[in-house]
Tab-separated table of C-alpha atoms in Angstrom:
chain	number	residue	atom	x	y	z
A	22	UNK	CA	-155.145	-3.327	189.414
A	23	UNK	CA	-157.356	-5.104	186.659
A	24	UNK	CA	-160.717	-6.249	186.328
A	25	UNK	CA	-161.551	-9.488	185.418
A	26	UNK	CA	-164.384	-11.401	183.710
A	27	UNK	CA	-165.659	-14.649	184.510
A	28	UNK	CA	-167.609	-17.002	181.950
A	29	UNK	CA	-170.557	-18.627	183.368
A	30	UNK	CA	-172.714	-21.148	181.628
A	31	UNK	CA	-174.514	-24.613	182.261
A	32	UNK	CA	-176.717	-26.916	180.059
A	33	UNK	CA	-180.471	-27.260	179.909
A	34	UNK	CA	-181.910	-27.810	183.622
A	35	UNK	CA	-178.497	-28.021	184.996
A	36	UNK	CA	-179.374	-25.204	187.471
A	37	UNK	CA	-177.887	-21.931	186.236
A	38	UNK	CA	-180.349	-19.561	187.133
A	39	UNK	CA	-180.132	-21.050	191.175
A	40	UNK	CA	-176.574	-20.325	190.714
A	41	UNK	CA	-177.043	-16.701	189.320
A	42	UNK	CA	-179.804	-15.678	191.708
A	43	UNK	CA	-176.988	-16.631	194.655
A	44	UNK	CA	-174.766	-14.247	192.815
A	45	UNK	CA	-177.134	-11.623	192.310
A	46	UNK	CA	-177.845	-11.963	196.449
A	47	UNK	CA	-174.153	-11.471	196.551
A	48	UNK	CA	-174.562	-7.992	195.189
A	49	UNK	CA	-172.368	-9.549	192.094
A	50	UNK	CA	-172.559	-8.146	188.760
A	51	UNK	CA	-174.055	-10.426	186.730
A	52	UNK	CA	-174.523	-9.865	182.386
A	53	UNK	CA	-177.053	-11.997	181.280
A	54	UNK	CA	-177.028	-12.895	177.481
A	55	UNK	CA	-180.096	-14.540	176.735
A	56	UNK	CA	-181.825	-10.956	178.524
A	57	UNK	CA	-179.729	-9.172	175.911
A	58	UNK	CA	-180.178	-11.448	172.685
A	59	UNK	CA	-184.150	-10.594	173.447
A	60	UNK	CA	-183.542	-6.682	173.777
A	61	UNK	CA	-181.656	-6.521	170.279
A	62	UNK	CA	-184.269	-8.053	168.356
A	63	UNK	CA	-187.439	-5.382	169.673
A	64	UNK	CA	-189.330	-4.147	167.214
A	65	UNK	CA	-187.978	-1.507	165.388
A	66	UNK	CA	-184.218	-2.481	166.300
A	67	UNK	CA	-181.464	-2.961	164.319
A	68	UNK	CA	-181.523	-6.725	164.485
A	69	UNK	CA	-185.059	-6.923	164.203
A	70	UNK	CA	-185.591	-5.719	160.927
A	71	UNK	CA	-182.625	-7.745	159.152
A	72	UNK	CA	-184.418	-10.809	160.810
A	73	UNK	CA	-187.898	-9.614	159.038
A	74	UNK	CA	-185.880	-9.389	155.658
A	75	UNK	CA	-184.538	-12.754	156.050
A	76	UNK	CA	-187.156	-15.078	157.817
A	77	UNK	CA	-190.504	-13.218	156.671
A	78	UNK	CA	-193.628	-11.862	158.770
A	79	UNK	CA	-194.789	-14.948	159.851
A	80	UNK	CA	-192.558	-15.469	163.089
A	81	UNK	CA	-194.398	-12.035	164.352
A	82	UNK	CA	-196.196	-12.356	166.961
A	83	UNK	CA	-199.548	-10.280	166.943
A	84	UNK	CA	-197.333	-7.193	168.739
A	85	UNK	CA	-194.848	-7.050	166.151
A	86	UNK	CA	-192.546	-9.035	168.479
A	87	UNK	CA	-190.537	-11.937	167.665
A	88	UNK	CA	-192.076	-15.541	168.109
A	89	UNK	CA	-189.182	-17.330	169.409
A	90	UNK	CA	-190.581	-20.520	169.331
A	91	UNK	CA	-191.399	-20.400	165.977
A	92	UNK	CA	-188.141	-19.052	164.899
A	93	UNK	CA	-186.130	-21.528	166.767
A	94	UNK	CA	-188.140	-24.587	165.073
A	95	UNK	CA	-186.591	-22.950	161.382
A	96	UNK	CA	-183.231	-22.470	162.970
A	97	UNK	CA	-182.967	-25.876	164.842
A	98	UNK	CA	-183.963	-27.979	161.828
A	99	UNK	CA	-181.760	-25.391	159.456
A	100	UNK	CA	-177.943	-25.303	160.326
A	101	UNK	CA	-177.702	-22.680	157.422
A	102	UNK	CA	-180.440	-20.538	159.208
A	103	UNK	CA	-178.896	-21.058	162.193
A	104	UNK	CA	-175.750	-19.099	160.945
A	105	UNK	CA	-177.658	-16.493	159.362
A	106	UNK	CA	-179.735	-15.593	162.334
A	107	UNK	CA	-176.521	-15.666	164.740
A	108	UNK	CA	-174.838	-13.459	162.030
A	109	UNK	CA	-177.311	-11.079	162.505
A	110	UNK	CA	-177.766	-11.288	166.444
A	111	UNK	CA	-174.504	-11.863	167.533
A	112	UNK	CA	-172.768	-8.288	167.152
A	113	UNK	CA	-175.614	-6.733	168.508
A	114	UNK	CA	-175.615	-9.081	171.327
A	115	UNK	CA	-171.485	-8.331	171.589
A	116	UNK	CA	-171.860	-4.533	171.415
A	117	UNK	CA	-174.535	-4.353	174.198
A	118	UNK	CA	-172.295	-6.800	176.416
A	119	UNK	CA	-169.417	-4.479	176.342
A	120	UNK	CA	-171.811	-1.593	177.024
A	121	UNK	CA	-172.490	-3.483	180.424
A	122	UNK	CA	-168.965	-4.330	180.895
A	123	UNK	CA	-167.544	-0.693	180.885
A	124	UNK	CA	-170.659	-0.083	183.343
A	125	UNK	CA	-169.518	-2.113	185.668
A	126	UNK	CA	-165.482	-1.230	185.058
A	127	UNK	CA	-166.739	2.550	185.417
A	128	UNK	CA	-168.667	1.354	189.018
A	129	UNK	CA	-165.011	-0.594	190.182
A	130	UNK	CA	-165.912	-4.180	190.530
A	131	UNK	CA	-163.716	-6.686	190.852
A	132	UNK	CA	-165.011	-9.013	188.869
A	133	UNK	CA	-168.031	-9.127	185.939
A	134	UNK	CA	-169.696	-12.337	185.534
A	135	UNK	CA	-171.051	-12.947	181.744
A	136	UNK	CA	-173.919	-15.504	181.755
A	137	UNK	CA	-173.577	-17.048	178.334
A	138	UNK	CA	-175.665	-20.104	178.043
A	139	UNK	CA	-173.214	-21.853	174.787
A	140	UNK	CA	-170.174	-19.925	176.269
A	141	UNK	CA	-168.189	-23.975	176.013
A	142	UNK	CA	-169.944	-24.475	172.550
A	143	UNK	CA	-168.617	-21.573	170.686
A	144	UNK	CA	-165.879	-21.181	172.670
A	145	UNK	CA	-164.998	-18.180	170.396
A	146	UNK	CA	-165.285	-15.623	174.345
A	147	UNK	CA	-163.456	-17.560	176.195
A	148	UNK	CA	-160.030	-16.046	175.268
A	149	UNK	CA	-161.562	-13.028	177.101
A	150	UNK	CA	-162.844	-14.857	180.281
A	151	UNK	CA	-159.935	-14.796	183.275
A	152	UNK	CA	-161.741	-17.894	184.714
A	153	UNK	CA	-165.105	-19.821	183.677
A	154	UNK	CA	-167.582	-21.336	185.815
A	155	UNK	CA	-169.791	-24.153	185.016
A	156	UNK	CA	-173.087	-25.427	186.527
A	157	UNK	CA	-172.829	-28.908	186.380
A	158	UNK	CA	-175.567	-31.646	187.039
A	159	UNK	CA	-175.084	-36.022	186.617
A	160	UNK	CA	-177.077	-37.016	183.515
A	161	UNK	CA	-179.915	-38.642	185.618
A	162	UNK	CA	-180.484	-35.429	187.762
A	163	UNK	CA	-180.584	-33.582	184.439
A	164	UNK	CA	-183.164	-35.608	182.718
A	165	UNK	CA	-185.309	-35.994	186.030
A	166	UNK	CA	-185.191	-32.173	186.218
A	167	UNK	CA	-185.958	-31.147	182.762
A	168	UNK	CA	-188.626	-33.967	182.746
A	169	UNK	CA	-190.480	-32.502	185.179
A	170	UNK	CA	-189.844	-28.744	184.500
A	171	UNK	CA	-191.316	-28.963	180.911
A	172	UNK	CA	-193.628	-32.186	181.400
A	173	UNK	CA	-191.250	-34.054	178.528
A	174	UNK	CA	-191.445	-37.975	177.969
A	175	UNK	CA	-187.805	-39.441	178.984
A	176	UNK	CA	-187.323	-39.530	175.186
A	177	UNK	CA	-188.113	-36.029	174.347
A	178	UNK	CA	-186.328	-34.798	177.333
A	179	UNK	CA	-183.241	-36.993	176.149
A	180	UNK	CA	-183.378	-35.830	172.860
A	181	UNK	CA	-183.270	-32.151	174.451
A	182	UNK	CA	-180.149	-33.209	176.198
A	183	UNK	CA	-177.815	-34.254	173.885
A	184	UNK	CA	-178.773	-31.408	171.031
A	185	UNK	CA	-176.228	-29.720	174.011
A	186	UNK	CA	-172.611	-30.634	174.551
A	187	UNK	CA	-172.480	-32.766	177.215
A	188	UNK	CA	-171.933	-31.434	181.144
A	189	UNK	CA	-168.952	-33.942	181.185
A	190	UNK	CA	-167.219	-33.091	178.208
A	191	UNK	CA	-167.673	-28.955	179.009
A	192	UNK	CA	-166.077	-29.995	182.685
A	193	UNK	CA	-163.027	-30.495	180.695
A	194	UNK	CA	-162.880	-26.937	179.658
A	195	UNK	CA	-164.115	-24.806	183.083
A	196	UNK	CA	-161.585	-23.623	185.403
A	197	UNK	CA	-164.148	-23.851	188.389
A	198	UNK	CA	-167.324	-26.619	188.900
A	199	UNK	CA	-170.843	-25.824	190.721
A	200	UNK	CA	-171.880	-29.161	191.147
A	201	UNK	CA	-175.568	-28.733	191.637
A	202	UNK	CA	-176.861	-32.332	191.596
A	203	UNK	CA	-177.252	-32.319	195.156
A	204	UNK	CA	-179.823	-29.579	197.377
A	205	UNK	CA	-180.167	-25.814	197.057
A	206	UNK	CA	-178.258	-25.551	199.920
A	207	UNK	CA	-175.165	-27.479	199.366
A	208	UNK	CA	-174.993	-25.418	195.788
A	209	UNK	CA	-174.850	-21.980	197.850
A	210	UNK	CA	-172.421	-23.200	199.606
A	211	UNK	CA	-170.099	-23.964	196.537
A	212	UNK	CA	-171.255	-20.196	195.050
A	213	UNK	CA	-169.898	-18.991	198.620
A	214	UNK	CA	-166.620	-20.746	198.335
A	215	UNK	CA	-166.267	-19.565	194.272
A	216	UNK	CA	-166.752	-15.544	195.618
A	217	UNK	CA	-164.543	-16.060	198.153
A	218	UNK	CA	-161.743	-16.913	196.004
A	219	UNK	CA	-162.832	-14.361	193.648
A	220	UNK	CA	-163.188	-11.284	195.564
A	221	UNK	CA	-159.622	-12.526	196.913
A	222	UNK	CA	-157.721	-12.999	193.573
A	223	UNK	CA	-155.519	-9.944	192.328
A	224	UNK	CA	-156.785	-9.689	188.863
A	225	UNK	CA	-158.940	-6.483	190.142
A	226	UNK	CA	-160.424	-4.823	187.321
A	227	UNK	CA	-159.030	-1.427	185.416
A	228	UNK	CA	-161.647	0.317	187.623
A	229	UNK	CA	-158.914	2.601	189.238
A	230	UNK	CA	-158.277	3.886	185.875
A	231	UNK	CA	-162.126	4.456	185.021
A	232	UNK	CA	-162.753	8.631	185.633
A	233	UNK	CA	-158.914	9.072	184.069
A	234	UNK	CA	-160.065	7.185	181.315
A	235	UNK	CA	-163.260	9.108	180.673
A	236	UNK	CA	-161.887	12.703	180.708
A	237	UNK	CA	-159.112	11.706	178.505
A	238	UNK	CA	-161.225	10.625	175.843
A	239	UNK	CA	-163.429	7.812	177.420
A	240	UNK	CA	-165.942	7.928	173.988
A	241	UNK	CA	-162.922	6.916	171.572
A	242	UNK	CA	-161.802	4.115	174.056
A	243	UNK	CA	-165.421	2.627	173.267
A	244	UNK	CA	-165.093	2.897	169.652
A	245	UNK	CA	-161.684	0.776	169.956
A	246	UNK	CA	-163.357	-1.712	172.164
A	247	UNK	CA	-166.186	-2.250	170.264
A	248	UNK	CA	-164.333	-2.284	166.365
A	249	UNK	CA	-162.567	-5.153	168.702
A	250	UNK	CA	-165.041	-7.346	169.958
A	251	UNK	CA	-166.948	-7.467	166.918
A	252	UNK	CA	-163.967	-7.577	164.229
């Protein structure tokens, strides 16, 4: 039997987190890669310190942290920044997913769900995703929602919007739809249905194989995984 992993993303106030925190009540395991891109960039990390060299002191905050805000106005306005900064984050980010993933393949779940809010833009971890999930909104519910989340004009919260690939055009690409333009309610009831057919599908994870693998060499299996995803 196999584990499997299963994609899960959304756009801005599309409703991802309602979806997760179902999941999470669900006793699911659930990666979350926004939590992660802010762990690899602490002080003193890895990540951190390339970042320093490249963007200068002056997106610290006054604990040595990271200002995110002011490091995502040079990135958003910067394409070539952009790059640099994932360049830097994104193996760190990668290494510390797989990290959780053998976790959770040591523990035997069935299933691993990776939170990845551009998971449709980059589209570069989907080849590893079994099935992917998205947490779909219409376009009026959207606006309405981020509108009144963030106190945005309807042009700001527009222009918010459509910086993201559009919910209809990432439908295309997700093997399952939470459509969450309706109540809280009726989107449980959908994450129900989705865990159902989950926790019933045959791709069960390597977890069987988990204490074999460990006491026949379970450290150089991580060093292959890892020279993989990040190759």
């Amino acid at each position: 039997s196999t584990m499997f992993l299963v994609g899960l993303s959304g756009g801005i106030a599309s409703g991802k987190s309602t979806v997760v925190a179902v999941l999470r009540e669900l006793g699911c395991a659930v990666i979350d890669a926004d939590v992660i891109a802010r762990q690899v960039v602490q002080p003193h990390s890895k990540a951190h310190q390339q970042i320093l060299q490249h963007f200068g002191t002056e997106i610290l905050l006054e604990n040595g942290e990271i200002n995110r805000e002011a490091l995502g106005n040079i990135i958003f306005s910067q394409p070539e920044k952009r790059r640099l900064l994932n360049s830097i984050t994104h193996p760190e980010i990668l290494k510390e997913m797989l990290k959780q993933v053998l976790k959770y393949f040591v523990l035997g779940y069935r299933y691993v769900i990776l939170d990845i809010p551009l998971l449709f833009e980059t589209r570069g971890l989907t080849r590893f995703m079994k099935y992917t999930v998205l947490v779909y909104c219409d376009p009026p519910t959207q606006r309405e929602r981020l509108m009144k989340r963030s106190g945005l004009a309807v042009a700001e919260a527009e222009a918010r919007i459509s910086s993201q690939l559009p919910l209809d055009e990432k439908r295309k690409w997700a093997t399952h739809v939470i459509d969450n333009s309706g109540d809280r309610e009726s989107t449980r009831r959908q994450v129900l249905r989705l865990h159902a057919r989950l926790e019933d599908s045959l791709d069960f994870l390597w977890a069987r194989l988990a204490v074999g693998t460990a006491l026949a060499g379970f450290g150089g299996l991580v060093f292959l995984l890892i020279r993989h995803f990040i190759s």
